[in-house]
PDB file of C-alpha atoms in Angstrom:
ATOM      1  CA  MET A1490     -22.858  -6.517 -29.045  1.00  0.00           C
ATOM      2  CA  LYS A1491     -18.895  -4.360 -30.360  1.00  0.00           C
ATOM      3  CA  LEU A1492     -15.844  -3.880 -29.446  1.00  0.00           C
ATOM      4  CA  THR A1493     -14.346  -0.302 -30.380  1.00  0.00           C
ATOM      5  CA  PHE A1494     -10.654  -0.718 -30.108  1.00  0.00           C
ATOM      6  CA  LEU A1495      -9.823   2.864 -28.436  1.00  0.00           C
ATOM      7  CA  GLY A1496      -5.994   2.222 -28.007  1.00  0.00           C
ATOM      8  CA  THR A1497      -3.945  -0.147 -29.347  1.00  0.00           C
ATOM      9  CA  GLY A1498      -0.090   0.936 -28.721  1.00  0.00           C
ATOM     10  CA  THR A1499       2.586   0.166 -26.357  1.00  0.00           C
ATOM     11  CA  SER A1500       3.286   1.499 -22.549  1.00  0.00           C
ATOM     12  CA  VAL A1501       4.474   4.295 -24.504  1.00  0.00           C
ATOM     13  CA  GLY A1502       1.919   4.764 -27.443  1.00  0.00           C
ATOM     14  CA  VAL A1503       2.951   5.325 -31.384  1.00  0.00           C
ATOM     15  CA  PRO A1504       4.284   7.504 -32.419  1.00  0.00           C
ATOM     16  CA  THR A1505       6.973   7.614 -29.753  1.00  0.00           C
ATOM     17  CA  ILE A1506       8.623  11.352 -28.597  1.00  0.00           C
ATOM     18  CA  GLY A1507      12.109  11.592 -30.805  1.00  0.00           C
ATOM     19  CA  CYS A1508      11.719   8.566 -32.670  1.00  0.00           C
ATOM     20  CA  LYS A1509      12.186   9.006 -36.174  1.00  0.00           C
ATOM     21  CA  CYS A1510      11.787   5.912 -37.351  1.00  0.00           C
ATOM     22  CA  LYS A1511       9.653   4.899 -40.417  1.00  0.00           C
ATOM     23  CA  VAL A1512       6.520   3.791 -38.708  1.00  0.00           C
ATOM     24  CA  CYS A1513       6.837   6.876 -36.205  1.00  0.00           C
ATOM     25  CA  GLN A1514       6.246   9.492 -39.545  1.00  0.00           C
ATOM     26  CA  SER A1515       4.204   7.924 -40.913  1.00  0.00           C
ATOM     27  CA  THR A1516       1.099   9.650 -42.030  1.00  0.00           C
ATOM     28  CA  ASP A1517      -1.175   6.373 -41.837  1.00  0.00           C
ATOM     29  CA  GLN A1518      -4.071   7.198 -39.037  1.00  0.00           C
ATOM     30  CA  HIS A1519      -3.753   3.417 -39.106  1.00  0.00           C
ATOM     31  CA  ASP A1520       0.001   3.591 -37.774  1.00  0.00           C
ATOM     32  CA  LYS A1521      -0.316   6.912 -34.819  1.00  0.00           C
ATOM     33  CA  ARG A1522      -1.808   4.393 -31.836  1.00  0.00           C
ATOM     34  CA  LEU A1523      -2.444   5.623 -27.805  1.00  0.00           C
ATOM     35  CA  ARG A1524      -1.920   3.114 -25.026  1.00  0.00           C
ATOM     36  CA  ALA A1525      -4.380   0.048 -25.424  1.00  0.00           C
ATOM     37  CA  SER A1526      -7.768  -0.018 -24.358  1.00  0.00           C
ATOM     38  CA  ALA A1527     -10.681  -1.445 -25.590  1.00  0.00           C
ATOM     39  CA  LEU A1528     -15.191  -0.485 -25.151  1.00  0.00           C
ATOM     40  CA  VAL A1529     -17.387  -3.110 -25.402  1.00  0.00           C
ATOM     41  CA  GLU A1530     -20.764  -2.165 -26.421  1.00  0.00           C
ATOM     42  CA  TYR A1531     -23.711  -4.886 -25.454  1.00  0.00           C
ATOM     43  CA  GLY A1532     -27.766  -3.426 -25.661  1.00  0.00           C
ATOM     44  CA  CYS A1533     -27.552   0.038 -24.257  1.00  0.00           C
ATOM     45  CA  ARG A1534     -24.774  -1.247 -22.110  1.00  0.00           C
ATOM     46  CA  ARG A1535     -21.429  -0.325 -21.938  1.00  0.00           C
ATOM     47  CA  ILE A1536     -18.323  -2.278 -20.864  1.00  0.00           C
ATOM     48  CA  LEU A1537     -14.657  -0.524 -20.723  1.00  0.00           C
ATOM     49  CA  ILE A1538     -11.087  -2.904 -20.241  1.00  0.00           C
ATOM     50  CA  ASP A1539      -7.980  -0.750 -18.780  1.00  0.00           C
ATOM     51  CA  CYS A1540      -8.676   2.924 -18.309  1.00  0.00           C
ATOM     52  CA  GLY A1541      -5.741   3.948 -19.632  1.00  0.00           C
ATOM     53  CA  PRO A1542      -3.706   7.330 -19.311  1.00  0.00           C
ATOM     54  CA  ASP A1543      -5.193   9.159 -23.002  1.00  0.00           C
ATOM     55  CA  PHE A1544      -8.815   8.095 -22.241  1.00  0.00           C
ATOM     56  CA  ARG A1545     -10.183  11.614 -22.017  1.00  0.00           C
ATOM     57  CA  GLN A1546      -8.688  12.351 -25.499  1.00  0.00           C
ATOM     58  CA  GLN A1547      -9.846   8.133 -26.444  1.00  0.00           C
ATOM     59  CA  MET A1548     -13.633   9.440 -25.539  1.00  0.00           C
ATOM     60  CA  LEU A1549     -13.689  12.433 -27.016  1.00  0.00           C
ATOM     61  CA  ASN A1550     -14.761  11.370 -30.475  1.00  0.00           C
ATOM     62  CA  VAL A1551     -16.756   8.752 -28.499  1.00  0.00           C
ATOM     63  CA  GLU A1552     -20.501   8.715 -27.543  1.00  0.00           C
ATOM     64  CA  PHE A1553     -20.972  10.359 -24.532  1.00  0.00           C
ATOM     65  CA  ARG A1554     -22.992   8.189 -21.579  1.00  0.00           C
ATOM     66  CA  LYS A1555     -22.702   5.733 -18.849  1.00  0.00           C
ATOM     67  CA  ILE A1556     -20.628   3.159 -18.532  1.00  0.00           C
ATOM     68  CA  ASP A1557     -21.191  -0.073 -17.209  1.00  0.00           C
ATOM     69  CA  ALA A1558     -18.245  -1.021 -15.404  1.00  0.00           C
ATOM     70  CA  VAL A1559     -14.636  -0.937 -16.430  1.00  0.00           C
ATOM     71  CA  LEU A1560     -12.495  -4.049 -16.433  1.00  0.00           C
ATOM     72  CA  LEU A1561      -8.939  -3.166 -15.353  1.00  0.00           C
ATOM     73  CA  THR A1562      -6.124  -6.006 -15.940  1.00  0.00           C
ATOM     74  CA  HIS A1563      -3.096  -4.372 -13.857  1.00  0.00           C
ATOM     75  CA  ILE A1564      -2.087  -1.417 -11.957  1.00  0.00           C
ATOM     76  CA  HIS A1565       0.753  -0.451 -14.647  1.00  0.00           C
ATOM     77  CA  TYR A1566       0.079   2.912 -15.395  1.00  0.00           C
ATOM     78  CA  ASP A1567      -0.775   2.419 -18.746  1.00  0.00           C
ATOM     79  CA  HIS A1568      -3.701   0.806 -18.301  1.00  0.00           C
ATOM     80  CA  VAL A1569      -4.779   2.891 -14.884  1.00  0.00           C
ATOM     81  CA  GLY A1570      -3.130   6.202 -15.624  1.00  0.00           C
ATOM     82  CA  GLY A1571      -7.263   8.049 -17.341  1.00  0.00           C
ATOM     83  CA  LEU A1572      -8.786   6.388 -13.952  1.00  0.00           C
ATOM     84  CA  ASP A1573      -9.615   9.563 -12.891  1.00  0.00           C
ATOM     85  CA  ASP A1574     -10.908  10.739 -16.439  1.00  0.00           C
ATOM     86  CA  LEU A1575     -13.958   9.279 -15.220  1.00  0.00           C
ATOM     87  CA  ARG A1576     -14.836  12.021 -13.378  1.00  0.00           C
ATOM     88  CA  PRO A1577     -17.616  13.447 -16.183  1.00  0.00           C
ATOM     89  CA  PHE A1578     -18.866   9.950 -16.966  1.00  0.00           C
ATOM     90  CA  CYS A1579     -19.909   9.810 -12.948  1.00  0.00           C
ATOM     91  CA  LYS A1580     -22.838  11.902 -13.470  1.00  0.00           C
ATOM     92  CA  PHE A1581     -25.016   8.353 -14.769  1.00  0.00           C
ATOM     93  CA  GLY A1582     -24.115   7.635 -11.063  1.00  0.00           C
ATOM     94  CA  GLU A1583     -20.922   5.468  -9.152  1.00  0.00           C
ATOM     95  CA  ILE A1584     -18.859   3.570 -11.761  1.00  0.00           C
ATOM     96  CA  ASN A1585     -18.243   0.033 -10.960  1.00  0.00           C
ATOM     97  CA  VAL A1586     -14.147  -1.134 -11.298  1.00  0.00           C
ATOM     98  CA  TYR A1587     -12.893  -3.801 -11.190  1.00  0.00           C
ATOM     99  CA  ALA A1588      -9.431  -5.224 -10.634  1.00  0.00           C
ATOM    100  CA  ASP A1589      -7.654  -7.993  -8.193  1.00  0.00           C
ATOM    101  CA  ALA A1590      -6.588  -7.894  -4.904  1.00  0.00           C
ATOM    102  CA  ILE A1591      -1.613  -6.160  -6.390  1.00  0.00           C
ATOM    103  CA  THR A1592      -4.447  -3.609  -8.505  1.00  0.00           C
ATOM    104  CA  SER A1593      -6.761  -3.024  -6.135  1.00  0.00           C
ATOM    105  CA  ASN A1594      -4.534  -2.047  -3.811  1.00  0.00           C
ATOM    106  CA  GLY A1595      -1.968  -0.117  -5.958  1.00  0.00           C
ATOM    107  CA  LEU A1596      -4.782   2.109  -6.731  1.00  0.00           C
ATOM    108  CA  ARG A1597      -5.681   2.931  -2.631  1.00  0.00           C
ATOM    109  CA  HIS A1598      -1.653   3.986  -3.373  1.00  0.00           C
ATOM    110  CA  THR A1599      -1.774   6.017  -6.447  1.00  0.00           C
ATOM    111  CA  ILE A1600      -5.491   7.397  -6.039  1.00  0.00           C
ATOM    112  CA  PRO A1601      -5.872   7.687  -2.680  1.00  0.00           C
ATOM    113  CA  TYR A1602      -8.565  10.382  -2.522  1.00  0.00           C
ATOM    114  CA  CYS A1603     -10.977   8.292  -4.652  1.00  0.00           C
ATOM    115  CA  PHE A1604     -11.305   5.961  -2.079  1.00  0.00           C
ATOM    116  CA  ASP A1605     -11.015   8.001   1.225  1.00  0.00           C
ATOM    117  CA  LYS A1606     -14.369   7.968   3.590  1.00  0.00           C
ATOM    118  CA  HIS A1607     -14.832  12.067   3.094  1.00  0.00           C
ATOM    119  CA  LYS A1608     -13.449  12.536  -0.116  1.00  0.00           C
ATOM    120  CA  TYR A1609     -12.599  15.612  -2.433  1.00  0.00           C
ATOM    121  CA  PRO A1610     -15.220  17.571  -3.814  1.00  0.00           C
ATOM    122  CA  GLY A1611     -15.035  16.304  -7.039  1.00  0.00           C
ATOM    123  CA  VAL A1612     -13.082  12.926  -7.681  1.00  0.00           C
ATOM    124  CA  PRO A1613     -14.608  10.302  -9.309  1.00  0.00           C
ATOM    125  CA  SER A1614     -17.197   8.341  -8.427  1.00  0.00           C
ATOM    126  CA  ILE A1615     -15.925   4.837  -8.572  1.00  0.00           C
ATOM    127  CA  ARG A1616     -16.419   1.880  -5.884  1.00  0.00           C
ATOM    128  CA  LEU A1617     -14.048  -0.433  -6.303  1.00  0.00           C
ATOM    129  CA  ASN A1618     -14.377  -4.670  -6.918  1.00  0.00           C
ATOM    130  CA  THR A1619     -11.479  -7.246  -5.792  1.00  0.00           C
ATOM    131  CA  ILE A1620     -11.675 -10.230  -8.168  1.00  0.00           C
ATOM    132  CA  LYS A1621     -10.202 -13.309  -9.411  1.00  0.00           C
ATOM    133  CA  PRO A1622      -8.988 -15.637 -12.205  1.00  0.00           C
ATOM    134  CA  HIS A1623     -12.058 -18.158 -12.625  1.00  0.00           C
ATOM    135  CA  GLU A1624     -14.753 -16.322 -10.480  1.00  0.00           C
ATOM    136  CA  ASN A1625     -16.995 -14.722 -13.557  1.00  0.00           C
ATOM    137  CA  LEU A1626     -19.119 -11.684 -12.668  1.00  0.00           C
ATOM    138  CA  GLU A1627     -22.356 -11.260 -14.112  1.00  0.00           C
ATOM    139  CA  ILE A1628     -22.627  -7.503 -15.515  1.00  0.00           C
ATOM    140  CA  ASP A1629     -26.575  -6.304 -16.750  1.00  0.00           C
ATOM    141  CA  GLY A1630     -26.748 -10.313 -17.818  1.00  0.00           C
ATOM    142  CA  LEU A1631     -23.229 -10.754 -19.917  1.00  0.00           C
ATOM    143  CA  THR A1632     -20.774 -13.669 -18.113  1.00  0.00           C
ATOM    144  CA  ILE A1633     -16.882 -11.288 -17.211  1.00  0.00           C
ATOM    145  CA  THR A1634     -14.570 -14.961 -16.499  1.00  0.00           C
ATOM    146  CA  PRO A1635     -11.648 -13.531 -16.058  1.00  0.00           C
ATOM    147  CA  ILE A1636      -7.974 -15.616 -16.772  1.00  0.00           C
ATOM    148  CA  LYS A1637      -4.409 -15.664 -14.600  1.00  0.00           C
ATOM    149  CA  VAL A1638      -2.114 -14.413 -17.013  1.00  0.00           C
ATOM    150  CA  MET A1639       1.904 -13.491 -16.532  1.00  0.00           C
ATOM    151  CA  HIS A1640       3.805 -10.084 -17.287  1.00  0.00           C
ATOM    152  CA  ASP A1641       7.427 -10.784 -16.719  1.00  0.00           C
ATOM    153  CA  LYS A1642       6.954 -13.325 -13.323  1.00  0.00           C
ATOM    154  CA  LEU A1643       3.540 -11.046 -12.137  1.00  0.00           C
ATOM    155  CA  PRO A1644      -0.163 -12.214 -12.311  1.00  0.00           C
ATOM    156  CA  ILE A1645      -2.697  -9.890 -14.016  1.00  0.00           C
ATOM    157  CA  LEU A1646      -6.148 -10.426 -15.842  1.00  0.00           C
ATOM    158  CA  GLY A1647      -7.427 -11.201 -18.958  1.00  0.00           C
ATOM    159  CA  TYR A1648     -11.047 -11.393 -19.958  1.00  0.00           C
ATOM    160  CA  ARG A1649     -13.927 -13.651 -21.788  1.00  0.00           C
ATOM    161  CA  LEU A1650     -16.840 -11.908 -23.134  1.00  0.00           C
ATOM    162  CA  GLY A1651     -19.183 -14.643 -24.460  1.00  0.00           C
ATOM    163  CA  ASN A1652     -17.104 -15.738 -27.443  1.00  0.00           C
ATOM    164  CA  LEU A1653     -14.827 -12.829 -27.153  1.00  0.00           C
ATOM    165  CA  LEU A1654     -11.708 -13.169 -25.924  1.00  0.00           C
ATOM    166  CA  TYR A1655      -8.972 -10.587 -24.220  1.00  0.00           C
ATOM    167  CA  ILE A1656      -5.703 -10.956 -23.150  1.00  0.00           C
ATOM    168  CA  THR A1657      -3.092  -8.113 -22.714  1.00  0.00           C
ATOM    169  CA  ASP A1658       1.095  -8.357 -22.144  1.00  0.00           C
ATOM    170  CA  MET A1659       1.441 -11.633 -21.859  1.00  0.00           C
ATOM    171  CA  LYS A1660       3.965 -13.678 -22.139  1.00  0.00           C
ATOM    172  CA  THR A1661       3.291 -16.985 -20.641  1.00  0.00           C
ATOM    173  CA  ILE A1662       0.057 -18.734 -19.903  1.00  0.00           C
ATOM    174  CA  ASP A1663      -0.533 -21.794 -17.905  1.00  0.00           C
ATOM    175  CA  ASP A1664      -1.835 -25.008 -19.747  1.00  0.00           C
ATOM    176  CA  GLU A1665      -5.567 -25.043 -17.675  1.00  0.00           C
ATOM    177  CA  GLU A1666      -6.494 -21.610 -18.657  1.00  0.00           C
ATOM    178  CA  PHE A1667      -6.884 -23.063 -22.071  1.00  0.00           C
ATOM    179  CA  ASN A1668     -10.216 -24.678 -20.190  1.00  0.00           C
ATOM    180  CA  TYR A1669     -11.873 -21.529 -20.354  1.00  0.00           C
ATOM    181  CA  PHE A1670     -10.959 -20.272 -23.907  1.00  0.00           C
ATOM    182  CA  LYS A1671     -13.488 -22.968 -25.878  1.00  0.00           C
ATOM    183  CA  GLY A1672     -15.705 -21.346 -28.123  1.00  0.00           C
ATOM    184  CA  VAL A1673     -14.043 -18.693 -28.523  1.00  0.00           C
ATOM    185  CA  LYS A1674     -14.972 -16.476 -31.833  1.00  0.00           C
ATOM    186  CA  THR A1675     -13.015 -13.440 -31.760  1.00  0.00           C
ATOM    187  CA  LEU A1676      -9.063 -13.116 -29.422  1.00  0.00           C
ATOM    188  CA  ILE A1677      -7.651 -10.437 -29.408  1.00  0.00           C
ATOM    189  CA  ILE A1678      -4.315 -10.383 -28.061  1.00  0.00           C
ATOM    190  CA  ASN A1679      -0.779  -8.166 -27.092  1.00  0.00           C
ATOM    191  CA  ALA A1680       2.133  -8.842 -29.676  1.00  0.00           C
ATOM    192  CA  LEU A1681       4.473  -6.066 -29.237  1.00  0.00           C
ATOM    193  CA  ARG A1682       7.247  -7.041 -32.583  1.00  0.00           C
ATOM    194  CA  PHE A1683       8.600  -9.222 -34.595  1.00  0.00           C
ATOM    195  CA  SER A1684      11.854  -9.156 -32.541  1.00  0.00           C
ATOM    196  CA  PRO A1685      14.495  -9.366 -30.176  1.00  0.00           C
ATOM    197  CA  GLN A1686      12.680 -11.238 -27.591  1.00  0.00           C
ATOM    198  CA  HIS A1687      11.156  -9.526 -24.773  1.00  0.00           C
ATOM    199  CA  HIS A1688      11.088 -10.533 -20.883  1.00  0.00           C
ATOM    200  CA  SER A1689       7.486  -9.524 -20.712  1.00  0.00           C
ATOM    201  CA  HIS A1690       5.422  -9.804 -23.961  1.00  0.00           C
ATOM    202  CA  LEU A1691       4.691 -11.242 -26.740  1.00  0.00           C
ATOM    203  CA  THR A1692       6.147 -10.909 -30.269  1.00  0.00           C
ATOM    204  CA  VAL A1693       4.294 -11.713 -33.260  1.00  0.00           C
ATOM    205  CA  GLU A1694       5.853 -15.515 -33.777  1.00  0.00           C
ATOM    206  CA  GLU A1695       4.653 -15.971 -30.635  1.00  0.00           C
ATOM    207  CA  ALA A1696       1.430 -13.842 -30.527  1.00  0.00           C
ATOM    208  CA  ILE A1697       0.225 -16.322 -33.936  1.00  0.00           C
ATOM    209  CA  SER A1698       1.647 -19.723 -32.211  1.00  0.00           C
ATOM    210  CA  PHE A1699      -0.837 -18.171 -29.181  1.00  0.00           C
ATOM    211  CA  ALA A1700      -3.161 -18.225 -30.997  1.00  0.00           C
ATOM    212  CA  LYS A1701      -3.103 -20.775 -33.548  1.00  0.00           C
ATOM    213  CA  ARG A1702      -3.176 -22.563 -30.162  1.00  0.00           C
ATOM    214  CA  VAL A1703      -6.560 -20.867 -29.351  1.00  0.00           C
ATOM    215  CA  GLY A1704      -8.110 -21.883 -32.678  1.00  0.00           C
ATOM    216  CA  ALA A1705     -11.079 -18.625 -32.631  1.00  0.00           C
ATOM    217  CA  ASP A1706     -12.319 -17.546 -35.840  1.00  0.00           C
ATOM    218  CA  ARG A1707      -9.924 -14.465 -35.546  1.00  0.00           C
ATOM    219  CA  THR A1708      -7.869 -13.173 -33.910  1.00  0.00           C
ATOM    220  CA  PHE A1709      -6.468  -9.082 -33.860  1.00  0.00           C
ATOM    221  CA  PHE A1710      -3.384  -7.923 -32.552  1.00  0.00           C
ATOM    222  CA  THR A1711      -3.284  -4.524 -29.844  1.00  0.00           C
ATOM    223  CA  HIS A1712      -0.492  -3.163 -27.514  1.00  0.00           C
ATOM    224  CA  MET A1713       2.084  -3.021 -30.252  1.00  0.00           C
ATOM    225  CA  GLY A1714       5.340  -0.432 -30.645  1.00  0.00           C
ATOM    226  CA  HIS A1715       6.616   0.953 -32.814  1.00  0.00           C
ATOM    227  CA  ASP A1716       8.923  -1.421 -34.463  1.00  0.00           C
ATOM    228  CA  ILE A1717       6.629  -3.736 -34.989  1.00  0.00           C
ATOM    229  CA  GLY A1718       6.755  -2.346 -39.414  1.00  0.00           C
ATOM    230  CA  LEU A1719       3.936  -0.029 -40.208  1.00  0.00           C
ATOM    231  CA  HIS A1720       0.302  -1.442 -40.545  1.00  0.00           C
ATOM    232  CA  GLU A1721      -0.414  -1.883 -44.480  1.00  0.00           C
ATOM    233  CA  GLU A1722       3.073  -3.881 -45.219  1.00  0.00           C
ATOM    234  CA  VAL A1723       2.785  -6.717 -41.899  1.00  0.00           C
ATOM    235  CA  ASN A1724      -1.327  -7.011 -41.912  1.00  0.00           C
ATOM    236  CA  GLN A1725      -0.107  -8.171 -45.724  1.00  0.00           C
ATOM    237  CA  MET A1726       2.292 -10.505 -44.072  1.00  0.00           C
ATOM    238  CA  LEU A1727       0.441 -12.157 -41.630  1.00  0.00           C
ATOM    239  CA  PRO A1728      -2.182 -15.322 -41.169  1.00  0.00           C
ATOM    240  CA  LYS A1729      -5.370 -14.722 -42.908  1.00  0.00           C
ATOM    241  CA  ASP A1730      -7.314 -15.147 -39.293  1.00  0.00           C
ATOM    242  CA  ILE A1731      -5.066 -12.491 -37.714  1.00  0.00           C
ATOM    243  CA  LYS A1732      -4.549  -8.731 -37.991  1.00  0.00           C
ATOM    244  CA  LEU A1733      -3.399  -5.563 -36.119  1.00  0.00           C
ATOM    245  CA  ALA A1734      -5.720  -4.260 -34.873  1.00  0.00           C
ATOM    246  CA  TYR A1735      -5.554   0.671 -35.047  1.00  0.00           C
ATOM    247  CA  ASP A1736      -7.571   2.403 -32.950  1.00  0.00           C
ATOM    248  CA  GLY A1737     -10.554   3.929 -33.585  1.00  0.00           C
ATOM    249  CA  GLN A1738     -11.454   0.410 -35.758  1.00  0.00           C
ATOM    250  CA  SER A1739     -14.833  -1.177 -34.615  1.00  0.00           C
ATOM    251  CA  ILE A1740     -15.557  -4.767 -34.980  1.00  0.00           C
ATOM    252  CA  ASP A1741     -19.363  -7.054 -34.250  1.00  0.00           C
ATOM    253  CA  LEU A1742     -19.373 -10.197 -32.283  1.00  0.00           C
TER     254      LEU A1742
END
């Protein structure tokens, strides 16, 4: 199984429009971050985690073939704004999209034309599946466990896929969720910046603390803002088993 980071940036991406900070002006490609998303591949199967507004751009350099499922973490635009761009992939058939009730209901309002009884010709062929935390999904032989995290006061989903745990946009989590983390070897977790505190996202320090509690063999940070600092400099500061992910990076699982 392999995961590719399609995007590792926060909601406004990096560089941020109009910003002249050292990160936004960096020429290092590791400091250029599209909105957070990931592609998991196992065998000939593909699962997309989140589908933000940069999805089209992210997929231009990826082999064009079937997407077997889309897992959505929550309804915010930077995580669902690219669903209309699934259209080309519908040539392979209807695409199953999995989301919690809040996200499912939200999508029926934001892209209602995808779910009309009599659809406009050419719209994406999407089957929306409403899921709940802790109720396992079986997708072509892979067991996926949705887990509940809090994005400020909004309950959203993280996902465990085999020995991978993928969480983004988390601020807090109930202790009970750690019962689902036993045996996790690779953790992907959001880390917005070092300071100041944020009402709905983990800081780097908070993400490190969470990673230590999970106890994975390795951790990658995603959903990072420009104020986290330069990729090369920050990686030298982090514990040896924790690294900043970067757009286009692939890791074996």
